PDB file of C-alpha atoms and ligand atoms in Angstrom:
ATOM      1  CA  MET A  37      27.447   8.578  22.380  1.00 90.00           C
ATOM      2  CA  PHE A  38      24.695   6.247  21.264  1.00 97.00           C
ATOM      3  CA  THR A  39      21.817   8.663  21.803  1.00 97.00           C
ATOM      4  CA  ARG A  40      18.785   9.679  19.781  1.00 98.00           C
ATOM      5  CA  THR A  41      20.367  13.096  19.077  1.00 98.00           C
ATOM      6  CA  GLU A  42      23.677  11.694  17.827  1.00 98.00           C
ATOM      7  CA  ILE A  43      21.997   9.022  15.718  1.00 98.00           C
ATOM      8  CA  ALA A  44      19.481  11.458  14.190  1.00 98.00           C
ATOM      9  CA  ARG A  45      22.332  13.836  13.316  1.00 98.00           C
ATOM     10  CA  ALA A  46      24.448  11.097  11.727  1.00 98.00           C
ATOM     11  CA  LEU A  47      21.531   9.732   9.682  1.00 98.00           C
ATOM     12  CA  SER A  48      20.086  13.107   8.678  1.00 98.00           C
ATOM     13  CA  GLY A  49      21.123  12.797   5.023  1.00 97.00           C
ATOM     14  CA  GLU A  50      20.223   9.124   4.603  1.00 98.00           C
ATOM     15  CA  PRO A  51      17.091   7.803   2.896  1.00 97.00           C
ATOM     16  CA  PHE A  52      16.622   5.253   5.695  1.00 98.00           C
ATOM     17  CA  GLY A  53      17.380   7.803   8.411  1.00 94.00           C
ATOM     18  CA  GLN A  54      14.362  10.071   8.087  1.00 97.00           C
ATOM     19  CA  ARG A  55      11.903   8.129  10.244  1.00 98.00           C
ATOM     20  CA  LEU A  56      13.893   7.182  13.294  1.00 98.00           C
ATOM     21  CA  ARG A  57      12.390   5.577  16.401  1.00 98.00           C
ATOM     22  CA  PHE A  58      15.063   5.325  19.080  1.00 98.00           C
ATOM     23  CA  PHE A  59      14.670   3.438  22.366  1.00 98.00           C
ATOM     24  CA  SER A  60      17.264   3.273  25.108  1.00 98.00           C
ATOM     25  CA  SER A  61      15.589  -0.019  26.079  1.00 98.00           C
ATOM     26  CA  ILE A  62      12.921  -2.102  24.361  1.00 98.00           C
ATOM     27  CA  GLY A  63      11.785  -5.729  24.294  1.00 98.00           C
ATOM     28  CA  SER A  64      12.591  -6.295  20.622  1.00 98.00           C
ATOM     29  CA  THR A  65      13.100  -3.782  17.825  1.00 98.00           C
ATOM     30  CA  ASN A  66      11.600  -6.336  15.429  1.00 98.00           C
ATOM     31  CA  ALA A  67       8.446  -6.654  17.519  1.00 98.00           C
ATOM     32  CA  GLU A  68       8.106  -2.859  17.535  1.00 98.00           C
ATOM     33  CA  ALA A  69       8.782  -2.573  13.788  1.00 98.00           C
ATOM     34  CA  VAL A  70       6.255  -5.338  13.033  1.00 98.00           C
ATOM     35  CA  ARG A  71       3.682  -3.465  15.120  1.00 98.00           C
ATOM     36  CA  LEU A  72       4.444  -0.227  13.267  1.00 98.00           C
ATOM     37  CA  ALA A  73       4.434  -1.899   9.828  1.00 98.00           C
ATOM     38  CA  ALA A  74       1.118  -3.629  10.485  1.00 98.00           C
ATOM     39  CA  THR A  75      -0.437  -0.314  11.486  1.00 98.00           C
ATOM     40  CA  GLY A  76       0.692   1.529   8.355  1.00 97.00           C
ATOM     41  CA  ALA A  77       4.185   2.873   9.111  1.00 98.00           C
ATOM     42  CA  PRO A  78       5.843   3.955   5.860  1.00 98.00           C
ATOM     43  CA  GLU A  79       8.786   2.276   4.217  1.00 98.00           C
ATOM     44  CA  GLY A  80      12.041   3.437   5.759  1.00 98.00           C
ATOM     45  CA  THR A  81      10.778   3.567   9.342  1.00 98.00           C
ATOM     46  CA  LEU A  82      13.836   2.592  11.365  1.00 98.00           C
ATOM     47  CA  VAL A  83      13.700   1.269  14.925  1.00 98.00           C
ATOM     48  CA  VAL A  84      16.983   1.428  16.849  1.00 98.00           C
ATOM     49  CA  ALA A  85      17.620   0.402  20.452  1.00 98.00           C
ATOM     50  CA  ASP A  86      20.590   0.476  22.789  1.00 98.00           C
ATOM     51  CA  GLU A  87      19.224  -2.477  24.797  1.00 98.00           C
ATOM     52  CA  GLN A  88      16.815  -5.302  23.952  1.00 98.00           C
ATOM     53  CA  THR A  89      15.333  -7.264  26.824  1.00 98.00           C
ATOM     54  CA  SER A  90      13.746  -9.989  24.682  1.00 97.00           C
ATOM     55  CA  GLY A  91      15.535  -9.844  21.352  1.00 98.00           C
ATOM     56  CA  ARG A  92      14.314 -12.389  18.851  1.00 97.00           C
ATOM     57  CA  GLY A  93      16.576 -14.737  16.925  1.00 95.00           C
ATOM     58  CA  ARG A  94      15.753 -17.151  14.148  1.00 91.00           C
ATOM     59  CA  ALA A  95      13.880 -20.377  14.965  1.00 86.00           C
ATOM     60  CA  SER A  96      12.544 -18.953  18.254  1.00 87.00           C
ATOM     61  CA  ARG A  97      16.033 -18.434  19.663  1.00 91.00           C
ATOM     62  CA  ARG A  98      16.979 -15.439  21.802  1.00 94.00           C
ATOM     63  CA  TRP A  99      19.231 -12.594  20.754  1.00 96.00           C
ATOM     64  CA  PHE A 100      21.137 -10.757  23.469  1.00 95.00           C
ATOM     65  CA  THR A 101      21.601  -6.982  23.353  1.00 97.00           C
ATOM     66  CA  PRO A 102      22.612  -5.704  26.797  1.00 97.00           C
ATOM     67  CA  PRO A 103      23.022  -1.903  27.092  1.00 97.00           C
ATOM     68  CA  GLY A 104      26.079  -0.585  25.262  1.00 97.00           C
ATOM     69  CA  SER A 105      26.884  -3.943  23.665  1.00 96.00           C
ATOM     70  CA  GLY A 106      25.964  -3.711  20.017  1.00 97.00           C
ATOM     71  CA  LEU A 107      23.592  -2.645  17.291  1.00 98.00           C
ATOM     72  CA  ALA A 108      19.949  -3.702  17.251  1.00 98.00           C
ATOM     73  CA  ILE A 109      17.931  -2.255  14.412  1.00 98.00           C
ATOM     74  CA  SER A 110      14.772  -3.070  12.472  1.00 98.00           C
ATOM     75  CA  LEU A 111      13.794  -1.455   9.194  1.00 98.00           C
ATOM     76  CA  VAL A 112      10.235  -1.375   7.816  1.00 98.00           C
ATOM     77  CA  LEU A 113      10.133  -2.082   4.078  1.00 98.00           C
ATOM     78  CA  ARG A 114       7.337  -2.422   1.551  1.00 98.00           C
ATOM     79  CA  PRO A 115       9.157  -4.223  -1.252  1.00 97.00           C
ATOM     80  CA  SER A 116       7.742  -4.880  -4.711  1.00 95.00           C
ATOM     81  CA  ILE A 117       8.905  -8.457  -5.114  1.00 96.00           C
ATOM     82  CA  ALA A 118       7.206 -11.821  -5.587  1.00 95.00           C
ATOM     83  CA  GLY A 119       6.316 -13.541  -2.321  1.00 96.00           C
ATOM     84  CA  ASN A 120       8.588 -16.494  -3.168  1.00 95.00           C
ATOM     85  CA  ARG A 121      11.589 -14.133  -3.083  1.00 96.00           C
ATOM     86  CA  ILE A 122      10.978 -12.907   0.458  1.00 96.00           C
ATOM     87  CA  GLY A 123      14.088 -14.874   1.478  1.00 96.00           C
ATOM     88  CA  HIS A 124      16.082 -12.160  -0.298  1.00 97.00           C
ATOM     89  CA  LEU A 125      15.362  -9.942   2.698  1.00 97.00           C
ATOM     90  CA  ALA A 126      17.837 -11.813   4.907  1.00 97.00           C
ATOM     91  CA  LEU A 127      20.351 -11.824   2.037  1.00 98.00           C
ATOM     92  CA  LEU A 128      20.066  -8.031   1.773  1.00 98.00           C
ATOM     93  CA  GLY A 129      20.695  -7.733   5.507  1.00 98.00           C
ATOM     94  CA  GLY A 130      23.738  -9.983   5.274  1.00 98.00           C
ATOM     95  CA  VAL A 131      25.333  -8.182   2.321  1.00 98.00           C
ATOM     96  CA  ALA A 132      24.750  -4.743   3.884  1.00 98.00           C
ATOM     97  CA  THR A 133      26.018  -5.780   7.323  1.00 98.00           C
ATOM     98  CA  ALA A 134      29.159  -7.367   5.894  1.00 98.00           C
ATOM     99  CA  GLN A 135      29.859  -4.256   3.811  1.00 98.00           C
ATOM    100  CA  ALA A 136      29.312  -1.937   6.795  1.00 98.00           C
ATOM    101  CA  ILE A 137      31.681  -3.937   9.002  1.00 98.00           C
ATOM    102  CA  GLU A 138      34.268  -4.100   6.237  1.00 98.00           C
ATOM    103  CA  SER A 139      34.154  -0.321   5.766  1.00 97.00           C
ATOM    104  CA  LEU A 140      35.266   0.243   9.390  1.00 97.00           C
ATOM    105  CA  CYS A 141      37.313  -2.836  10.269  1.00 96.00           C
ATOM    106  CA  ASN A 142      40.129  -4.582   8.516  1.00 93.00           C
ATOM    107  CA  LEU A 143      38.060  -7.756   8.125  1.00 96.00           C
ATOM    108  CA  ARG A 144      36.451  -9.717   5.302  1.00 97.00           C
ATOM    109  CA  PRO A 145      33.059 -10.794   6.744  1.00 98.00           C
ATOM    110  CA  GLN A 146      31.480 -13.920   5.292  1.00 98.00           C
ATOM    111  CA  LEU A 147      27.835 -14.920   5.064  1.00 98.00           C
ATOM    112  CA  LYS A 148      26.483 -18.182   6.374  1.00 98.00           C
ATOM    113  CA  TRP A 149      23.195 -19.231   4.866  1.00 98.00           C
ATOM    114  CA  PRO A 150      20.579 -18.098   5.558  1.00 96.00           C
ATOM    115  CA  ASN A 151      21.110 -15.242   7.990  1.00 95.00           C
ATOM    116  CA  ASP A 152      24.466 -15.060   9.747  1.00 97.00           C
ATOM    117  CA  VAL A 153      27.468 -12.797   9.365  1.00 98.00           C
ATOM    118  CA  TRP A 154      30.764 -14.415  10.381  1.00 98.00           C
ATOM    119  CA  VAL A 155      34.275 -13.111  10.839  1.00 97.00           C
ATOM    120  CA  ASN A 156      37.279 -15.370  11.408  1.00 97.00           C
ATOM    121  CA  ASP A 157      35.072 -18.489  11.739  1.00 95.00           C
ATOM    122  CA  ARG A 158      32.743 -16.995  14.318  1.00 96.00           C
ATOM    123  CA  LYS A 159      29.294 -15.451  14.192  1.00 97.00           C
ATOM    124  CA  VAL A 160      29.300 -11.686  14.759  1.00 97.00           C
ATOM    125  CA  ALA A 161      25.857 -10.657  13.518  1.00 98.00           C
ATOM    126  CA  GLY A 162      22.434 -12.136  12.826  1.00 98.00           C
ATOM    127  CA  ILE A 163      19.557 -11.150  10.590  1.00 98.00           C
ATOM    128  CA  LEU A 164      15.861 -11.744  11.170  1.00 98.00           C
ATOM    129  CA  GLY A 165      13.372 -10.987   8.389  1.00 97.00           C
ATOM    130  CA  GLU A 166       9.661 -10.985   9.182  1.00 98.00           C
ATOM    131  CA  SER A 167       6.869 -10.240   6.725  1.00 98.00           C
ATOM    132  CA  SER A 168       3.201 -10.337   5.927  1.00 97.00           C
ATOM    133  CA  LEU A 169       2.511 -11.897   2.538  1.00 96.00           C
ATOM    134  CA  ASN A 170      -0.650 -11.660   0.493  1.00 94.00           C
ATOM    135  CA  ALA A 171      -1.457 -12.962  -3.010  1.00 92.00           C
ATOM    136  CA  ASP A 172       0.380 -10.053  -4.674  1.00 91.00           C
ATOM    137  CA  GLY A 173       3.562 -10.361  -2.594  1.00 94.00           C
ATOM    138  CA  PRO A 174       4.676  -8.825   0.686  1.00 96.00           C
ATOM    139  CA  GLU A 175       2.334  -6.285   2.253  1.00 97.00           C
ATOM    140  CA  TRP A 176       5.182  -5.279   4.538  1.00 98.00           C
ATOM    141  CA  ALA A 177       8.534  -6.638   5.609  1.00 98.00           C
ATOM    142  CA  VAL A 178      10.748  -5.978   8.611  1.00 98.00           C
ATOM    143  CA  LEU A 179      14.481  -6.464   8.356  1.00 98.00           C
ATOM    144  CA  GLY A 180      16.056  -6.906  11.787  1.00 98.00           C
ATOM    145  CA  ILE A 181      19.822  -6.825  12.246  1.00 98.00           C
ATOM    146  CA  GLY A 182      21.826  -7.437  15.386  1.00 98.00           C
ATOM    147  CA  VAL A 183      25.598  -6.879  15.490  1.00 98.00           C
ATOM    148  CA  ASN A 184      27.795  -7.822  18.451  1.00 98.00           C
ATOM    149  CA  VAL A 185      30.108  -4.822  18.827  1.00 97.00           C
ATOM    150  CA  HIS A 186      31.456  -4.606  22.396  1.00 96.00           C
ATOM    151  CA  ALA A 187      30.191  -7.985  23.650  1.00 94.00           C
ATOM    152  CA  GLY A 188      28.869 -11.301  22.397  1.00 91.00           C
ATOM    153  CA  PRO A 189      26.196 -13.547  23.890  1.00 88.00           C
ATOM    154  CA  PRO A 190      26.572 -14.319  27.622  1.00 83.00           C
ATOM    155  CA  THR A 191      28.455 -17.492  28.473  1.00 76.00           C
ATOM    156  CA  HIS A 192      25.291 -19.208  29.730  1.00 75.00           C
ATOM    157  CA  ALA A 193      23.647 -18.768  26.310  1.00 73.00           C
ATOM    158  CA  GLN A 194      23.646 -21.973  24.319  1.00 66.00           C
ATOM    159  CA  THR A 195      24.699 -20.878  20.861  1.00 73.00           C
ATOM    160  CA  ARG A 196      24.831 -23.433  18.046  1.00 74.00           C
ATOM    161  CA  HIS A 197      28.034 -21.916  16.679  1.00 82.00           C
ATOM    162  CA  PRO A 198      30.990 -20.022  18.166  1.00 90.00           C
ATOM    163  CA  ALA A 199      30.236 -16.323  18.581  1.00 95.00           C
ATOM    164  CA  THR A 200      32.395 -13.244  18.657  1.00 96.00           C
ATOM    165  CA  PHE A 201      32.134  -9.431  18.726  1.00 96.00           C
ATOM    166  CA  LEU A 202      33.836  -6.716  16.741  1.00 97.00           C
ATOM    167  CA  ALA A 203      35.986  -5.370  19.588  1.00 96.00           C
ATOM    168  CA  GLU A 204      37.581  -8.822  19.706  1.00 96.00           C
ATOM    169  CA  GLN A 205      38.258  -8.957  15.958  1.00 96.00           C
ATOM    170  CA  CYS A 206      38.848  -5.350  14.922  1.00 94.00           C
ATOM    171  CA  ASP A 207      41.707  -3.046  15.928  1.00 87.00           C
ATOM    172  CA  GLY A 208      39.580  -0.883  18.212  1.00 84.00           C
ATOM    173  CA  ALA A 209      35.830  -1.506  18.171  1.00 88.00           C
ATOM    174  CA  PRO A 210      34.035   0.695  15.644  1.00 94.00           C
ATOM    175  CA  ASP A 211      31.909   3.489  17.001  1.00 97.00           C
ATOM    176  CA  ARG A 212      28.290   2.262  16.962  1.00 98.00           C
ATOM    177  CA  VAL A 213      26.882   5.452  15.416  1.00 98.00           C
ATOM    178  CA  LYS A 214      29.410   5.214  12.574  1.00 98.00           C
ATOM    179  CA  LEU A 215      28.611   1.537  12.090  1.00 98.00           C
ATOM    180  CA  LEU A 216      24.889   2.314  12.011  1.00 98.00           C
ATOM    181  CA  LEU A 217      25.471   5.017   9.397  1.00 98.00           C
ATOM    182  CA  GLN A 218      27.437   2.611   7.182  1.00 98.00           C
ATOM    183  CA  LEU A 219      24.755  -0.016   7.665  1.00 98.00           C
ATOM    184  CA  VAL A 220      21.781   2.155   6.654  1.00 98.00           C
ATOM    185  CA  ARG A 221      23.791   3.428   3.660  1.00 98.00           C
ATOM    186  CA  ALA A 222      24.578  -0.111   2.536  1.00 98.00           C
ATOM    187  CA  LEU A 223      20.932  -1.121   3.014  1.00 98.00           C
ATOM    188  CA  ALA A 224      19.786   1.770   0.820  1.00 98.00           C
ATOM    189  CA  GLU A 225      22.447   0.941  -1.776  1.00 98.00           C
ATOM    190  CA  HIS A 226      21.444  -2.717  -2.095  1.00 98.00           C
ATOM    191  CA  TYR A 227      17.678  -2.422  -1.545  1.00 98.00           C
ATOM    192  CA  PRO A 228      16.981  -1.842  -5.281  1.00 98.00           C
ATOM    193  CA  GLU A 229      18.651  -5.242  -5.909  1.00 97.00           C
ATOM    194  CA  LEU A 230      16.101  -7.102  -3.752  1.00 97.00           C
ATOM    195  CA  GLY A 231      14.603  -9.939  -5.810  1.00 94.00           C
ATOM    196  CA  LYS A 232      17.341  -9.679  -8.442  1.00 97.00           C
ATOM    197  CA  ALA A 233      20.305 -11.823  -9.451  1.00 97.00           C
ATOM    198  CA  HIS A 234      22.756  -9.047  -8.569  1.00 97.00           C
ATOM    199  CA  LEU A 235      21.973  -9.375  -4.856  1.00 98.00           C
ATOM    200  CA  LEU A 236      22.345 -13.172  -5.032  1.00 98.00           C
ATOM    201  CA  ALA A 237      25.751 -12.763  -6.676  1.00 98.00           C
ATOM    202  CA  ALA A 238      26.898 -10.225  -4.053  1.00 98.00           C
ATOM    203  CA  TRP A 239      25.831 -12.648  -1.308  1.00 98.00           C
ATOM    204  CA  GLU A 240      27.502 -15.640  -2.964  1.00 98.00           C
ATOM    205  CA  ARG A 241      30.816 -13.767  -3.227  1.00 98.00           C
ATOM    206  CA  ARG A 242      30.905 -13.809   0.570  1.00 98.00           C
ATOM    207  CA  MET A 243      29.381 -17.242   1.090  1.00 98.00           C
ATOM    208  CA  LEU A 244      30.894 -19.231   3.958  1.00 98.00           C
ATOM    209  CA  TRP A 245      31.699 -22.885   3.140  1.00 98.00           C
ATOM    210  CA  ARG A 246      30.896 -22.595  -0.565  1.00 98.00           C
ATOM    211  CA  GLY A 247      32.143 -25.759  -2.266  1.00 97.00           C
ATOM    212  CA  LYS A 248      32.599 -27.439   1.134  1.00 97.00           C
ATOM    213  CA  ARG A 249      30.795 -30.490   2.498  1.00 97.00           C
ATOM    214  CA  VAL A 250      28.108 -29.390   4.944  1.00 98.00           C
ATOM    215  CA  ARG A 251      25.314 -30.870   6.977  1.00 97.00           C
ATOM    216  CA  VAL A 252      21.913 -29.168   7.002  1.00 96.00           C
ATOM    217  CA  LEU A 253      19.664 -29.853   9.949  1.00 94.00           C
ATOM    218  CA  ASN A 254      16.130 -29.011   8.899  1.00 87.00           C
ATOM    219  CA  PRO A 255      13.358 -27.739  11.193  1.00 80.00           C
ATOM    220  CA  LYS A 256      11.973 -31.309  11.522  1.00 82.00           C
ATOM    221  CA  ALA A 257      15.371 -32.349  12.938  1.00 79.00           C
ATOM    222  CA  THR A 258      16.330 -34.566  10.013  1.00 89.00           C
ATOM    223  CA  SER A 259      19.634 -33.859   8.348  1.00 94.00           C
ATOM    224  CA  ILE A 260      21.112 -34.026   4.878  1.00 95.00           C
ATOM    225  CA  LYS A 261      24.754 -33.768   3.805  1.00 97.00           C
ATOM    226  CA  GLY A 262      26.263 -32.550   0.581  1.00 97.00           C
ATOM    227  CA  ILE A 263      28.362 -29.896  -1.123  1.00 97.00           C
ATOM    228  CA  ALA A 264      27.144 -26.301  -0.615  1.00 98.00           C
ATOM    229  CA  LEU A 265      26.894 -24.906  -4.146  1.00 98.00           C
ATOM    230  CA  GLY A 266      25.328 -21.461  -3.752  1.00 98.00           C
ATOM    231  CA  LEU A 267      21.839 -19.960  -3.920  1.00 98.00           C
ATOM    232  CA  ASP A 268      18.854 -20.536  -6.195  1.00 97.00           C
ATOM    233  CA  SER A 269      16.793 -17.638  -7.569  1.00 96.00           C
ATOM    234  CA  GLU A 270      14.616 -17.546  -4.442  1.00 97.00           C
ATOM    235  CA  GLY A 271      17.617 -17.395  -2.140  1.00 97.00           C
ATOM    236  CA  ALA A 272      17.311 -21.045  -1.066  1.00 97.00           C
ATOM    237  CA  LEU A 273      20.511 -23.048  -0.497  1.00 98.00           C
ATOM    238  CA  ARG A 274      21.657 -25.188  -3.452  1.00 98.00           C
ATOM    239  CA  LEU A 275      23.065 -28.419  -2.092  1.00 98.00           C
ATOM    240  CA  GLN A 276      24.536 -31.379  -3.953  1.00 97.00           C
ATOM    241  CA  PRO A 277      23.958 -34.525  -1.913  1.00 96.00           C
ATOM    242  CA  ASP A 278      25.897 -37.755  -2.534  1.00 90.00           C
ATOM    243  CA  ASP A 279      23.545 -38.939  -5.305  1.00 89.00           C
ATOM    244  CA  GLY A 280      24.756 -35.952  -7.343  1.00 85.00           C
ATOM    245  CA  ARG A 281      21.444 -34.206  -8.049  1.00 93.00           C
ATOM    246  CA  ALA A 282      21.433 -30.592  -6.810  1.00 96.00           C
ATOM    247  CA  ILE A 283      18.485 -29.703  -4.587  1.00 96.00           C
ATOM    248  CA  SER A 284      17.197 -26.481  -3.033  1.00 97.00           C
ATOM    249  CA  ILE A 285      16.807 -26.212   0.724  1.00 95.00           C
ATOM    250  CA  THR A 286      14.510 -23.517   2.059  1.00 94.00           C
ATOM    251  CA  ALA A 287      15.120 -23.810   5.822  1.00 93.00           C
ATOM    252  CA  GLY A 288      17.698 -25.302   8.138  1.00 94.00           C
ATOM    253  CA  ASP A 289      20.908 -24.900  10.073  1.00 94.00           C
ATOM    254  CA  VAL A 290      24.155 -25.438   8.182  1.00 96.00           C
ATOM    255  CA  SER A 291      27.347 -26.746   9.742  1.00 95.00           C
ATOM    256  CA  LEU A 292      30.623 -27.998   8.330  1.00 95.00           C
ATOM    257  CA  THR A 293      31.104 -31.771   8.283  1.00 94.00           C
ATOM    258  CA  ASP A 294      33.968 -34.088   7.372  1.00 85.00           C
ATOM    259  CA  THR A 295      31.876 -37.290   7.190  1.00 83.00           C
TER     260      THR A 295
HETATM  261  C1  BTN B  58      19.676 -14.832  14.441  1.00 65.08           C
HETATM  262  O1  BTN B  58      20.885 -14.876  14.241  1.00 65.08           O
HETATM  263  O2  BTN B  58      19.056 -15.797  14.909  1.00 65.08           O
HETATM  264  C2  BTN B  58      18.934 -13.563  14.100  1.00 65.08           C
HETATM  265  C3  BTN B  58      19.175 -12.520  15.136  1.00 65.08           C
HETATM  266  C4  BTN B  58      18.481 -11.206  14.816  1.00 65.08           C
HETATM  267  C5  BTN B  58      18.647 -10.206  15.939  1.00 65.08           C
HETATM  268  C6  BTN B  58      18.125  -8.840  15.592  1.00 65.08           C
HETATM  269  S1  BTN B  58      18.585  -7.630  16.793  1.00 65.08           S
HETATM  270  C7  BTN B  58      17.507  -6.478  16.062  1.00 65.08           C
HETATM  271  C8  BTN B  58      16.253  -7.226  15.681  1.00 65.08           C
HETATM  272  N1  BTN B  58      15.329  -7.297  16.790  1.00 65.08           N
HETATM  273  C9  BTN B  58      15.160  -8.538  17.222  1.00 65.08           C
HETATM  274  O3  BTN B  58      14.418  -8.865  18.175  1.00 65.08           O
HETATM  275  N2  BTN B  58      15.892  -9.381  16.500  1.00 65.08           N
HETATM  276  C10 BTN B  58      16.624  -8.701  15.458  1.00 65.08           C
END
């Protein structure tokens, strides 16, 4: 059962399980975690909900978490990293989510830059990092993770890429409490790598479309094509356009292209 009692019991020995805020329904766990972080909540505060009624996705998109459908969590962090490495937050979420899924399902999840987890060519989870930066680096950061477990987005939702859910891909959907436990463990395991090359390498080992020709649509709706090479030290996408000079891309939506 996905209840406060069961979750608290499962996470009782975990570093990121000591400050649990559970909601059977909430607007957005990220919004709640941002509110808590901005008012002094300590690192490790974990917001978990069974249902989100206005879940936030990247680029002002919506994220759907009907009751009983998936995992929606947000973790408050106070990382000691340079502000220009804040993009590592989404990479941490991706690596941890892929590892957690892999530990319970016979799947090899891949990571699509900057914040998606894919299995069998479909998106199964999304990451949303939010932060407050000052001159010395992040004052606080919130790492939000949504995993489709028993259902994906509703058919009326306009998703940019095909979506799926674990029950569709895994032999028997994983229990959500067990998945949450694996996820908070993986987050604690990889958190010390935030800002470091080790995390970038772990992410790149799972990178979707590495070495393939992709198109990146940037937030100003212009697009650029090239070979996806990997990540730079800040976690930006390294792309080699047709003129051959590798460039770093800090924001955009990546898709596969054959032109
Ligand atoms: C994306 O793929 O666009 C990112 C989706 C992030 C969704 C998660 S669910 C938990 C947390 N709370 C939110 O409102 N959003 C994130």
